[in-house]
JSON list of C-alpha atoms in Angstrom, two decimals:
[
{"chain": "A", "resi": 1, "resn": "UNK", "atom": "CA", "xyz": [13.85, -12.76, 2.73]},
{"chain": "A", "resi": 2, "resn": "UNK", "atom": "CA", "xyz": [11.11, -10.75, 1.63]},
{"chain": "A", "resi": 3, "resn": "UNK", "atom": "CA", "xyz": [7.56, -12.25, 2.24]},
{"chain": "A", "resi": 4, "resn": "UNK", "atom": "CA", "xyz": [6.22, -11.00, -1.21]},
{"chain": "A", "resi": 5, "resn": "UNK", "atom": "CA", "xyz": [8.31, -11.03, -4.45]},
{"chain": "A", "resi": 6, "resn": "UNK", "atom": "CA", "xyz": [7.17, -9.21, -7.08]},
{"chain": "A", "resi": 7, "resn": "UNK", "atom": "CA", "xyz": [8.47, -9.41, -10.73]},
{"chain": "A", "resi": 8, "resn": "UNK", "atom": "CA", "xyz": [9.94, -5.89, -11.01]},
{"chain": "A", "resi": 9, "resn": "UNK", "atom": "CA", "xyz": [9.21, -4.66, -14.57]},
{"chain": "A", "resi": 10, "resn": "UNK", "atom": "CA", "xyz": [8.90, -2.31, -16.11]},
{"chain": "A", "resi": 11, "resn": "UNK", "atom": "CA", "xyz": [6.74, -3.42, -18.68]},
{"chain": "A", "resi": 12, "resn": "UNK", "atom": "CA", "xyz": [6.08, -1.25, -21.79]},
{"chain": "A", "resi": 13, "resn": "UNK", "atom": "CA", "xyz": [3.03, -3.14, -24.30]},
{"chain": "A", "resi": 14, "resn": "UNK", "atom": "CA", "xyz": [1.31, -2.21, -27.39]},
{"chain": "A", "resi": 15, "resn": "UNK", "atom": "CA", "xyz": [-2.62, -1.34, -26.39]},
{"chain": "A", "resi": 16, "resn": "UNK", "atom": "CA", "xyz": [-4.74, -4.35, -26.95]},
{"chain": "A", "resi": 17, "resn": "UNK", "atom": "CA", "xyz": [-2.31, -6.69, -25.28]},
{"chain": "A", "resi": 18, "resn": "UNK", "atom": "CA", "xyz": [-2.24, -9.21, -22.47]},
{"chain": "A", "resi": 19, "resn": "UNK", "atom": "CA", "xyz": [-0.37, -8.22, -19.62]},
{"chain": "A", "resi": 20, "resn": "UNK", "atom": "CA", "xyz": [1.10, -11.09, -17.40]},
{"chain": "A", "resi": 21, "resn": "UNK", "atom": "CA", "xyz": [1.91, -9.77, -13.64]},
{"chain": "A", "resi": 22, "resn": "UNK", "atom": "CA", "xyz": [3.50, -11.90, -11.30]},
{"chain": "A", "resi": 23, "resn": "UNK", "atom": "CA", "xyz": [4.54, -12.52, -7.25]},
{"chain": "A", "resi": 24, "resn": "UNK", "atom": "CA", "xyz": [5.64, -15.35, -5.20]},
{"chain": "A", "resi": 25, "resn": "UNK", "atom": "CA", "xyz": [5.29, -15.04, -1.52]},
{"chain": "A", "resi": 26, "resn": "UNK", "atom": "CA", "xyz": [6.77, -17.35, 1.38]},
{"chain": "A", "resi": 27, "resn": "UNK", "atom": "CA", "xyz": [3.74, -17.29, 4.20]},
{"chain": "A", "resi": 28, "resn": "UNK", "atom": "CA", "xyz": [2.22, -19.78, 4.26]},
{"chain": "A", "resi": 29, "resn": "UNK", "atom": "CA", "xyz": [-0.09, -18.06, 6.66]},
{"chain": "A", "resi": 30, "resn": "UNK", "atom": "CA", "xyz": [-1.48, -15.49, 4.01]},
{"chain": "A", "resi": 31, "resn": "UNK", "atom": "CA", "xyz": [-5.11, -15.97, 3.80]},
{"chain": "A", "resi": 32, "resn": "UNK", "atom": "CA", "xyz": [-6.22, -12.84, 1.26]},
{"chain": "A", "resi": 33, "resn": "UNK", "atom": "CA", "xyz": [-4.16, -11.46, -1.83]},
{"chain": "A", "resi": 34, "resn": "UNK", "atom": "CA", "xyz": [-4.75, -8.50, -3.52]},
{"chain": "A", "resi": 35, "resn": "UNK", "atom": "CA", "xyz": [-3.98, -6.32, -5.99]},
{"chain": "A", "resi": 36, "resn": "UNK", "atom": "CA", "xyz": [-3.67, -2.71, -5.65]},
{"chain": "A", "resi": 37, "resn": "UNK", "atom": "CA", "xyz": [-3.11, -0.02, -8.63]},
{"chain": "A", "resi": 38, "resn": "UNK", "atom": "CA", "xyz": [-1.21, 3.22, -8.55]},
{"chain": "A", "resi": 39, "resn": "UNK", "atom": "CA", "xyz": [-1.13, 5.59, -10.78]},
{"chain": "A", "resi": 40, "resn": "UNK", "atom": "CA", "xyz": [1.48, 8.27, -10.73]},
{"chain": "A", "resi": 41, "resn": "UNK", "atom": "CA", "xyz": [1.53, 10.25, -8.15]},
{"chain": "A", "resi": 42, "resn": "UNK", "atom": "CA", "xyz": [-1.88, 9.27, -6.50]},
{"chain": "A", "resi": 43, "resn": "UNK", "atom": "CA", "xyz": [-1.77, 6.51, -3.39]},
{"chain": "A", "resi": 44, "resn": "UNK", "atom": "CA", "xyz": [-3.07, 2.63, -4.18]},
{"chain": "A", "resi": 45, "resn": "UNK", "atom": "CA", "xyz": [-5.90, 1.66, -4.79]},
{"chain": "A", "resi": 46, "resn": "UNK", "atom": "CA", "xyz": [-7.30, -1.83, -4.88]},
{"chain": "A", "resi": 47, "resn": "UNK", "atom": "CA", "xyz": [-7.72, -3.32, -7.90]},
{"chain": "A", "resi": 48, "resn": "UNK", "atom": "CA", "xyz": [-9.22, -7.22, -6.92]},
{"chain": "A", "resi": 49, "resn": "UNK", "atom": "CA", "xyz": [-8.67, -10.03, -3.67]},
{"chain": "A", "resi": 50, "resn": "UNK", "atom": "CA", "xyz": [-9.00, -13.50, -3.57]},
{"chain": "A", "resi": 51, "resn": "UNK", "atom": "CA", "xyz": [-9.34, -15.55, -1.22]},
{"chain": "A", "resi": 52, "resn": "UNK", "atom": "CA", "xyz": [-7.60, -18.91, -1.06]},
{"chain": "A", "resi": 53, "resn": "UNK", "atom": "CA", "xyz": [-6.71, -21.14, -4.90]},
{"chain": "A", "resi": 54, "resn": "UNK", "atom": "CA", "xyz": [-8.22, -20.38, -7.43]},
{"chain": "A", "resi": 55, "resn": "UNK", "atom": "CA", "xyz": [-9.19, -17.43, -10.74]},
{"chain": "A", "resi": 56, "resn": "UNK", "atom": "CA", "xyz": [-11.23, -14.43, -10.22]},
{"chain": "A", "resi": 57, "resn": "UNK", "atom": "CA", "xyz": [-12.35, -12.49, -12.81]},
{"chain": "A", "resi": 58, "resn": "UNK", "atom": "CA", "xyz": [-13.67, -8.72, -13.14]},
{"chain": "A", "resi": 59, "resn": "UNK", "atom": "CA", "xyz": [-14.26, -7.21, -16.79]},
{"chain": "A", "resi": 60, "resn": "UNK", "atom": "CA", "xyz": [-10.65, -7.57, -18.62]},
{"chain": "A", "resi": 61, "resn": "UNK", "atom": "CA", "xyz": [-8.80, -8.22, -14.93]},
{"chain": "A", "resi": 62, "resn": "UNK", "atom": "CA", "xyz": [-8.42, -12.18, -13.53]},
{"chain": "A", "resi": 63, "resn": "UNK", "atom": "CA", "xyz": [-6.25, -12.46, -10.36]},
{"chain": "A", "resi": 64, "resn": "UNK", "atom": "CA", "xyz": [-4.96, -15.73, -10.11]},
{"chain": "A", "resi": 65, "resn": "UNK", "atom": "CA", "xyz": [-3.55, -17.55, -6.92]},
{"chain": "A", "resi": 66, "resn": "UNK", "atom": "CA", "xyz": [-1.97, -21.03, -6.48]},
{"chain": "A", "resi": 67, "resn": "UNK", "atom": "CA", "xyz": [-1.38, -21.28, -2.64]},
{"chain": "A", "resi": 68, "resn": "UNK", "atom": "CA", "xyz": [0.63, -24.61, -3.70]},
{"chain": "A", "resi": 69, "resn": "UNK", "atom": "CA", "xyz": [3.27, -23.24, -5.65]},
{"chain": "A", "resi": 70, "resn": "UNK", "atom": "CA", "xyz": [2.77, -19.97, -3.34]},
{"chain": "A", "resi": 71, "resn": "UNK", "atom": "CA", "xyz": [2.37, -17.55, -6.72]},
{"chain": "A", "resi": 72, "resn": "UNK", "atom": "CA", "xyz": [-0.37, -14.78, -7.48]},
{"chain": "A", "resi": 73, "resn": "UNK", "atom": "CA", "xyz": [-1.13, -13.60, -11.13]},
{"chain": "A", "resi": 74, "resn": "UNK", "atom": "CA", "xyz": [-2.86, -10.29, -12.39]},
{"chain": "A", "resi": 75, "resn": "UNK", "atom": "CA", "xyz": [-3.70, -10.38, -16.35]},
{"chain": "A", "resi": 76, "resn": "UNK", "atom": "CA", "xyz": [-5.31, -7.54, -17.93]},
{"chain": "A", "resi": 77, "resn": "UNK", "atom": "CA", "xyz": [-6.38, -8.34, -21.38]},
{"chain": "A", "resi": 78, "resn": "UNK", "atom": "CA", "xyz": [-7.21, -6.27, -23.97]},
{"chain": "A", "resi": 79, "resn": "UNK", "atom": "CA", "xyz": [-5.05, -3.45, -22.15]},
{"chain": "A", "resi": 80, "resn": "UNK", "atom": "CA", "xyz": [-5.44, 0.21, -22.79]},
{"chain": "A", "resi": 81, "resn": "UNK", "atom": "CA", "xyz": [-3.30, 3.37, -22.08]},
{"chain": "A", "resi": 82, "resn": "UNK", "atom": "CA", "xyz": [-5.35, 4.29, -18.89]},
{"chain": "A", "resi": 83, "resn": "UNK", "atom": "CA", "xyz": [-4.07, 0.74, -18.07]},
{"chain": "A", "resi": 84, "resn": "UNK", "atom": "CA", "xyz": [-0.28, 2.81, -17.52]},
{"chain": "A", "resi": 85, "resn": "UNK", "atom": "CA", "xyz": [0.27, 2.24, -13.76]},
{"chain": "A", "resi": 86, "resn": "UNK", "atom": "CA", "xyz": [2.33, 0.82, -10.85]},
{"chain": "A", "resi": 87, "resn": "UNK", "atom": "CA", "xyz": [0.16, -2.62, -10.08]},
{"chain": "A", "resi": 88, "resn": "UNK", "atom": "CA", "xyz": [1.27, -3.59, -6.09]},
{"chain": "A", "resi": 89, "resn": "UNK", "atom": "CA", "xyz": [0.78, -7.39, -5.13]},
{"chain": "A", "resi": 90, "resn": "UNK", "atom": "CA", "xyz": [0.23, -7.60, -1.46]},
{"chain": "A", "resi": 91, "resn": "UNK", "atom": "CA", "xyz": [-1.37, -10.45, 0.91]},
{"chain": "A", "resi": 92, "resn": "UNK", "atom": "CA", "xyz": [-2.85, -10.50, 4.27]},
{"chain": "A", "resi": 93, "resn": "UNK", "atom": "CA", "xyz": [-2.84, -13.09, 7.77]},
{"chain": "A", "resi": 94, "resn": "UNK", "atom": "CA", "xyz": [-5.06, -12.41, 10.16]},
{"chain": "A", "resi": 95, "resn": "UNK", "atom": "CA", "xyz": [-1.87, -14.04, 12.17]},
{"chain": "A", "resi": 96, "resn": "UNK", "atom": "CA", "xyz": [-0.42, -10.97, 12.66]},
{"chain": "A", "resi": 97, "resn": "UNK", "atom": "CA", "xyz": [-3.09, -8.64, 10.70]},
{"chain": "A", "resi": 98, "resn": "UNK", "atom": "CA", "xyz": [-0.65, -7.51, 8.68]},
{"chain": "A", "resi": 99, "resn": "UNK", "atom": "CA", "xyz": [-0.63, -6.65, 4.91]},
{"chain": "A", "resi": 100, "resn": "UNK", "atom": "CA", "xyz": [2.79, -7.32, 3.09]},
{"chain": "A", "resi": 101, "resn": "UNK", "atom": "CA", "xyz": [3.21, -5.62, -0.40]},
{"chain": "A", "resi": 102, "resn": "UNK", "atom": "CA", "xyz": [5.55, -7.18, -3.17]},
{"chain": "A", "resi": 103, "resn": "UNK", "atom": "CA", "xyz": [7.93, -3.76, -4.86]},
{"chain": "A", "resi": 104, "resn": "UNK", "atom": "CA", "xyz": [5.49, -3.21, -7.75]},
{"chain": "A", "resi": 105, "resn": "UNK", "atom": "CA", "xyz": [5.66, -3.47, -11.29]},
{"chain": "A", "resi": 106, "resn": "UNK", "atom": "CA", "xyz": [5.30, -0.65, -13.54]},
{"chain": "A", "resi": 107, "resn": "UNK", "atom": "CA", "xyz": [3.35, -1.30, -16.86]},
{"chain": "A", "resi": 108, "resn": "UNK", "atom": "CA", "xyz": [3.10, 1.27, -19.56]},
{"chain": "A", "resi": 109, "resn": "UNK", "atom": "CA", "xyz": [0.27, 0.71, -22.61]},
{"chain": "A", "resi": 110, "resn": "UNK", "atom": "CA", "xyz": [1.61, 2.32, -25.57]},
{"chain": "A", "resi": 111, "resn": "UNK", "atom": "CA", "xyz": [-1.30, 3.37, -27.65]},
{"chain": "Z", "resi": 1, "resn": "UNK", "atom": "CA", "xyz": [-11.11, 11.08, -4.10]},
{"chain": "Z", "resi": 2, "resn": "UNK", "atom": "CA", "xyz": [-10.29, 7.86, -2.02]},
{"chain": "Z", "resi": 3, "resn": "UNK", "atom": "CA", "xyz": [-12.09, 9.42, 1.83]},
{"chain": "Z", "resi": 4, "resn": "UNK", "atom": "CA", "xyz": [-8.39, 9.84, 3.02]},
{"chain": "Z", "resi": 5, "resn": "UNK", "atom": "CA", "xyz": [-6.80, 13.01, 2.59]},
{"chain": "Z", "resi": 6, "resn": "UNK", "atom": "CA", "xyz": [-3.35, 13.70, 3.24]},
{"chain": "Z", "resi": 7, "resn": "UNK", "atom": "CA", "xyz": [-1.43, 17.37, 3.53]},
{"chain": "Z", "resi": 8, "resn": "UNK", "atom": "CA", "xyz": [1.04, 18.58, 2.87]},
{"chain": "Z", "resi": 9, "resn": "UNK", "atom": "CA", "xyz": [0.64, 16.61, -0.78]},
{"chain": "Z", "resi": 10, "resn": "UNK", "atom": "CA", "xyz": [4.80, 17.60, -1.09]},
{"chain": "Z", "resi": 11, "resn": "UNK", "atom": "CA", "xyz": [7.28, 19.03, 1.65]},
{"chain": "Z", "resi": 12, "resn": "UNK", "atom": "CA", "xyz": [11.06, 19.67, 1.57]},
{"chain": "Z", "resi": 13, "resn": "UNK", "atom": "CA", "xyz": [13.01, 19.73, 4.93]},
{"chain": "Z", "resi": 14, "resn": "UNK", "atom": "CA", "xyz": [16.28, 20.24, 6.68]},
{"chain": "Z", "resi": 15, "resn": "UNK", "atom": "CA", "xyz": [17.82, 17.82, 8.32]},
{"chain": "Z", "resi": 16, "resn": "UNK", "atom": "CA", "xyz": [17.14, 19.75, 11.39]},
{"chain": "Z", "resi": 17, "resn": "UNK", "atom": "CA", "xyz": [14.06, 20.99, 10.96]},
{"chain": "Z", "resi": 18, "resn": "UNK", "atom": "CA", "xyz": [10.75, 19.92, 13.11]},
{"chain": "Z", "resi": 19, "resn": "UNK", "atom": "CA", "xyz": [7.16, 19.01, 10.31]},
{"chain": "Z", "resi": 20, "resn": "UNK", "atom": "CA", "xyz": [4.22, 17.43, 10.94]},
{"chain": "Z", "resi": 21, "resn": "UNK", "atom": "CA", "xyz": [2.33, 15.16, 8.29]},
{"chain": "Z", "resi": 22, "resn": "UNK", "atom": "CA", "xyz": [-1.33, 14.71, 8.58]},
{"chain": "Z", "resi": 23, "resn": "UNK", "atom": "CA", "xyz": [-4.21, 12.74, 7.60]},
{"chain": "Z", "resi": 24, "resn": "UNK", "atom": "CA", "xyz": [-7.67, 12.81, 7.69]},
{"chain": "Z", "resi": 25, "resn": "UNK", "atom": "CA", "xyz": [-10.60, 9.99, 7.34]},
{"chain": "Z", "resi": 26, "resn": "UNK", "atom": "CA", "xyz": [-14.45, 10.51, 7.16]},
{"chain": "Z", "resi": 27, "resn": "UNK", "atom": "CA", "xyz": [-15.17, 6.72, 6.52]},
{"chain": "Z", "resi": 28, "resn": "UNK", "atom": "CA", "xyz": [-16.13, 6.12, 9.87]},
{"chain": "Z", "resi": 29, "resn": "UNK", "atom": "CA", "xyz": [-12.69, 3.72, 10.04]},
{"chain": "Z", "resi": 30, "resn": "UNK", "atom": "CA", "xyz": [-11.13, 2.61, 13.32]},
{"chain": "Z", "resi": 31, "resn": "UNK", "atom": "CA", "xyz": [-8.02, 1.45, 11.58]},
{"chain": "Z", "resi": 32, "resn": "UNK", "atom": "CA", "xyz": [-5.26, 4.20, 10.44]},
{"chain": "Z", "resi": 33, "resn": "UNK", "atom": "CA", "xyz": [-1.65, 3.28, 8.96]},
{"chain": "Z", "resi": 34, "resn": "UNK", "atom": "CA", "xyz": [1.75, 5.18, 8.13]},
{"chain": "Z", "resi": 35, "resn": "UNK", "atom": "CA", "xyz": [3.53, 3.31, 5.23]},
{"chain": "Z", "resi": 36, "resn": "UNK", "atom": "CA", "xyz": [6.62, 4.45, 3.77]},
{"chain": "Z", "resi": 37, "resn": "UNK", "atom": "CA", "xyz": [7.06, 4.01, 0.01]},
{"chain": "Z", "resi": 38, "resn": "UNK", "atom": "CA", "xyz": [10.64, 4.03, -1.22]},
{"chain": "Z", "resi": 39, "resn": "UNK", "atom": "CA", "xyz": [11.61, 3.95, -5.00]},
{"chain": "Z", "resi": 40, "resn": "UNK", "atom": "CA", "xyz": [11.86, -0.08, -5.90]},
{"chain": "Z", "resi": 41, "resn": "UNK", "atom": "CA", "xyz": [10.84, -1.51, -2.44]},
{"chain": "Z", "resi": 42, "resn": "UNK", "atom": "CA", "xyz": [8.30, -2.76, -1.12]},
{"chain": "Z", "resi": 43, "resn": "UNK", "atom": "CA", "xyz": [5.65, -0.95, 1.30]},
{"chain": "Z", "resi": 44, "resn": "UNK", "atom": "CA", "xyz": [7.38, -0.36, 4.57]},
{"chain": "Z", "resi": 45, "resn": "UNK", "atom": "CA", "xyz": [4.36, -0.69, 7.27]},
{"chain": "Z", "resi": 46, "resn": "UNK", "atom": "CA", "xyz": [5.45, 1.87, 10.08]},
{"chain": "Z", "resi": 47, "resn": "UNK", "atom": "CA", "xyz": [2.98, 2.50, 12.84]},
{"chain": "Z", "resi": 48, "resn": "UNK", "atom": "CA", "xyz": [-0.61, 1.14, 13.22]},
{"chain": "Z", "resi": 49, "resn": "UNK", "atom": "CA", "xyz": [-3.29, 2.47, 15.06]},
{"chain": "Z", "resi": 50, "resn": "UNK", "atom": "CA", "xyz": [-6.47, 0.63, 15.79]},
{"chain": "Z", "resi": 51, "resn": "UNK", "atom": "CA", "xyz": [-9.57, 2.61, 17.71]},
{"chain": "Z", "resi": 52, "resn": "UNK", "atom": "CA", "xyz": [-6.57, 5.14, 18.62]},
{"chain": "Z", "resi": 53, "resn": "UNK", "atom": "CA", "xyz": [-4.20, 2.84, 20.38]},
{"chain": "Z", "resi": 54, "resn": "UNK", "atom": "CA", "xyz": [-0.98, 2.46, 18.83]},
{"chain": "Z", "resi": 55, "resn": "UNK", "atom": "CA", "xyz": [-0.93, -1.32, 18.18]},
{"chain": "Z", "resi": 56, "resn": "UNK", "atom": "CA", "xyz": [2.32, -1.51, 16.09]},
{"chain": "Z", "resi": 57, "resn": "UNK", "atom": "CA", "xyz": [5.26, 0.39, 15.82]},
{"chain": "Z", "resi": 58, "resn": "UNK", "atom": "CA", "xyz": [7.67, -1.42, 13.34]},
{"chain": "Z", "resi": 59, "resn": "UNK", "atom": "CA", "xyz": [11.07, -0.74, 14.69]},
{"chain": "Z", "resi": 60, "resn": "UNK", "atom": "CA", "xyz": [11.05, 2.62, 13.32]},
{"chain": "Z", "resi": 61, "resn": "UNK", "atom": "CA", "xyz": [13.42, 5.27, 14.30]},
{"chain": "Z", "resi": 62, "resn": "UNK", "atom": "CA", "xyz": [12.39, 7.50, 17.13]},
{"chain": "Z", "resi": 63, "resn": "UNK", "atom": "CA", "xyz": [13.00, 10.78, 14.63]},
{"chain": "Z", "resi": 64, "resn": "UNK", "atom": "CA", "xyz": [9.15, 9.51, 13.67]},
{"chain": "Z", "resi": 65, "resn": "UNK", "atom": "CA", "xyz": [6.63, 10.22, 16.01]},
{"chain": "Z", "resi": 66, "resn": "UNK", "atom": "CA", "xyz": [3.24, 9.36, 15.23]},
{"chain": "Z", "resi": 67, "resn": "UNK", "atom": "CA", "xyz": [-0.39, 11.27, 16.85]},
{"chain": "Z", "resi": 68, "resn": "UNK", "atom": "CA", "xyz": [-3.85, 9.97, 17.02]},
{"chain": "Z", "resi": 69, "resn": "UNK", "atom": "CA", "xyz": [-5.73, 11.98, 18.43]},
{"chain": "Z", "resi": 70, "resn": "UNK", "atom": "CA", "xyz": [-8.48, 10.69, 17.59]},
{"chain": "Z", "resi": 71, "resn": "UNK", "atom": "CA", "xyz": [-10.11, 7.69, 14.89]},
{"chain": "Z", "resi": 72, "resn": "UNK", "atom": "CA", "xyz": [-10.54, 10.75, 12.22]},
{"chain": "Z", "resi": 73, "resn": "UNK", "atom": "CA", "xyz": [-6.78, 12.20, 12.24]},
{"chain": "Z", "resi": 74, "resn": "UNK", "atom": "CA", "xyz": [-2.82, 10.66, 12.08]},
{"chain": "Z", "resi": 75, "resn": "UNK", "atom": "CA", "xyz": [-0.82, 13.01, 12.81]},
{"chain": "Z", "resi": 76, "resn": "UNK", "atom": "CA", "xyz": [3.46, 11.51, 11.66]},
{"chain": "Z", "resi": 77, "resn": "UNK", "atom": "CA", "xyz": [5.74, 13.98, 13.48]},
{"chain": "Z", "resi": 78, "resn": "UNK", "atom": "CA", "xyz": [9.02, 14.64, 11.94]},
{"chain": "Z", "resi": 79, "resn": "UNK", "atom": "CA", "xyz": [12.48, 15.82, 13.48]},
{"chain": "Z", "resi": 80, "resn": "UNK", "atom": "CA", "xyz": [16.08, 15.36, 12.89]},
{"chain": "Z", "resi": 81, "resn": "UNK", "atom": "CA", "xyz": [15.43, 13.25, 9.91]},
{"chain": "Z", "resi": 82, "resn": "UNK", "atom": "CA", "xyz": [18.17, 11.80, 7.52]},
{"chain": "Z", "resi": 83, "resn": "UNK", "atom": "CA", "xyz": [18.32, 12.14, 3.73]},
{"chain": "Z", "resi": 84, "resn": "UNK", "atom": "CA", "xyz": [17.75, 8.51, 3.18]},
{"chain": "Z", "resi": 85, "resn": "UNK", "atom": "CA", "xyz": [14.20, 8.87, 5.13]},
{"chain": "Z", "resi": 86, "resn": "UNK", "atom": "CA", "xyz": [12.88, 10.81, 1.90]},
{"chain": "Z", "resi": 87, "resn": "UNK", "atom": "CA", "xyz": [10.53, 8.88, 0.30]},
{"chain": "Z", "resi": 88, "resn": "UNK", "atom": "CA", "xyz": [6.52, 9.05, -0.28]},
{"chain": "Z", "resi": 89, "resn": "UNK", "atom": "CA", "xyz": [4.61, 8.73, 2.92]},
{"chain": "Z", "resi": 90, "resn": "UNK", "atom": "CA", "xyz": [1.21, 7.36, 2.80]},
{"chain": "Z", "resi": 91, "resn": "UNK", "atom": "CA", "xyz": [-1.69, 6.90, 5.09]},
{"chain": "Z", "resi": 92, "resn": "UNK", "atom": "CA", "xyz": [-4.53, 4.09, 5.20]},
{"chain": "Z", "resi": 93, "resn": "UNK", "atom": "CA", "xyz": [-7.20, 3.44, 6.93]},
{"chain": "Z", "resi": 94, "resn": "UNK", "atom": "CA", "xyz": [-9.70, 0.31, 6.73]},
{"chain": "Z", "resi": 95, "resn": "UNK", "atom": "CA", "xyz": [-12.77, -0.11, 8.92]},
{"chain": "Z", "resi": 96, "resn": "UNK", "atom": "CA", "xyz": [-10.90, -2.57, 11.10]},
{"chain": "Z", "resi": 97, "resn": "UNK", "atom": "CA", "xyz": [-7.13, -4.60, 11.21]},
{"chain": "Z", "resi": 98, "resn": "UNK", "atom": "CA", "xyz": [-8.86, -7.13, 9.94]},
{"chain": "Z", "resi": 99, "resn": "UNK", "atom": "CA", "xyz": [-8.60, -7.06, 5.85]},
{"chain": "Z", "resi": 100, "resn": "UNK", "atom": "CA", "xyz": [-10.29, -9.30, 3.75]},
{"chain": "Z", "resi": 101, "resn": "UNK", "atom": "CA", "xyz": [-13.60, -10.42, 2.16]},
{"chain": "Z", "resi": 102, "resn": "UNK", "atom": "CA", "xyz": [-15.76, -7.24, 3.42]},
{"chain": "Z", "resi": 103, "resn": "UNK", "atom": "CA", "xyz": [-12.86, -4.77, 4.51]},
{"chain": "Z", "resi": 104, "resn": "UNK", "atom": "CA", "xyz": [-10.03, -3.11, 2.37]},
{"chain": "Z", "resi": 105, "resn": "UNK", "atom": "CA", "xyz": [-7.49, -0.36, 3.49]},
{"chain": "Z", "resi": 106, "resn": "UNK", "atom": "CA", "xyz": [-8.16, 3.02, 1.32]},
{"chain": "Z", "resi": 107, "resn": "UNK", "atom": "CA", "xyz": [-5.23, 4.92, 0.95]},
{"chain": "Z", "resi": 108, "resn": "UNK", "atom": "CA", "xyz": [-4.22, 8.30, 0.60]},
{"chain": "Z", "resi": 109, "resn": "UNK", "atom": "CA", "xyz": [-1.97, 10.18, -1.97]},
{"chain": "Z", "resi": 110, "resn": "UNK", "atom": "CA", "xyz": [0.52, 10.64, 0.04]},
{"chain": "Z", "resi": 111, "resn": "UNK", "atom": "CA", "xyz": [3.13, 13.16, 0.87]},
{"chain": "Z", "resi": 112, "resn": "UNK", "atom": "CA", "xyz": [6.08, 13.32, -1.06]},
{"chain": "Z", "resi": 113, "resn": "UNK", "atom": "CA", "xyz": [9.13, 14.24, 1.48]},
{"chain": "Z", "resi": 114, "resn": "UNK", "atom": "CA", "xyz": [12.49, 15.06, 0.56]},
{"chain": "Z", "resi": 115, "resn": "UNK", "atom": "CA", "xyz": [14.93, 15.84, 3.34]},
{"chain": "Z", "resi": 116, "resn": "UNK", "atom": "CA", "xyz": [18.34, 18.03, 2.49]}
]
């Protein structure tokens, strides 16, 4: 079983929508989840963390995690064509300091 | 321009062939990472290197040799590899293993390999 499940897309939206990404993970040892962007043919970058329950929020990004139900959200609102990338879910324990990555989901803003 | 920097950016090999991939840091990091990024899968951690000890080798097939020879440079040998080992290799490196509030793992670009 894979520790992180990602929702594997591809998602194709109109500019100016809400985009909904999703992951589930199994570890109930994960302490930090992130979110990492990649854009085609360029290595990830991260996007936001969190730490622990709980919305965070950074201009038209919110990461989302609910350590009950073991599920991370990204939304984007208001999303624009420089928006177009592979978005990577991935989460960290400092059990074995090791940083699992869901498959990505590829999102393309049509303008 | 993320502080890692990876060369070759693309490389095509022979199965029997001998390469080198490299990457290079100036962040002042004492963590560096090989990850292997196949088409539809997740991030494959390979080797980890922390203050330039190897400190994890996931199971990976000897045909990969990895180098530090010291906290600025990864060095991922290559030989005798298998068609199914193309995929994009990428480097990290975070100021230490430990990821979190105050530390985050900057990647590279990677190098696209394609074995024949």
């Amino acid at each position: 079983q894979k520790e992180v499940e990602q929702d594997p897309g591809p998602l194709s939206v109109p500019e100016g929508a809400i985009v909904s990404l999703n992951c589930t993970y199994s570890n109930s040892a994960f302490q930090y989840f992130m979110w990492y962007r990649q854009y085609s043919r360029k290595g990830p970058e991260l996007l936001m963390y969190t730490y622990s329950s709980g919305n965070k929020e950074d201009g038209r990004f919110t990461a989302q995690v609910d350590k009950s139900s073991k599920y991370i959200s990204l939304f984007i609102r208001d999303s624009q064509p420089s928006d177009s990338a592979t978005y990577l879910c991935a989460s960290w324990s400092s059990n074995d300091y090791k940083l699992s990555f869901g498959a990505g989901t590829t999102v393309t803003v049509r303008a | 321009e993320t502080g890692v920097t990876q060369t070759p950016r693309h490389l095509v090999m022979g199965m029997t062939n001998k390469k080198s991939l490299k990457c290079e840091q100036h962040l002042g990091h004492n963590a560096m990472y090989w990850y292997k990024q196949s088409a539809k899968k997740p991030l494959e951690l390979m080797f980890v290197y922390s203050l330039e000890e190897r400190v994890e080798n996931n199971s990976v097939p000897s045909r990969f040799s990895p180098e530090c020879p010291n906290s600025s440079h990864l060095f991922l040998h290559l030989h005798t590899l298998q068609p199914e080992d193309s995929a994009l290799y990428l480097c990290a490196s975070s100021q230490d293993r430990a990821l979190g509030r105050d530390t985050e793992a900057f990647f590279g670009q990677g190098t696209r390999l394609t074995v024949v």
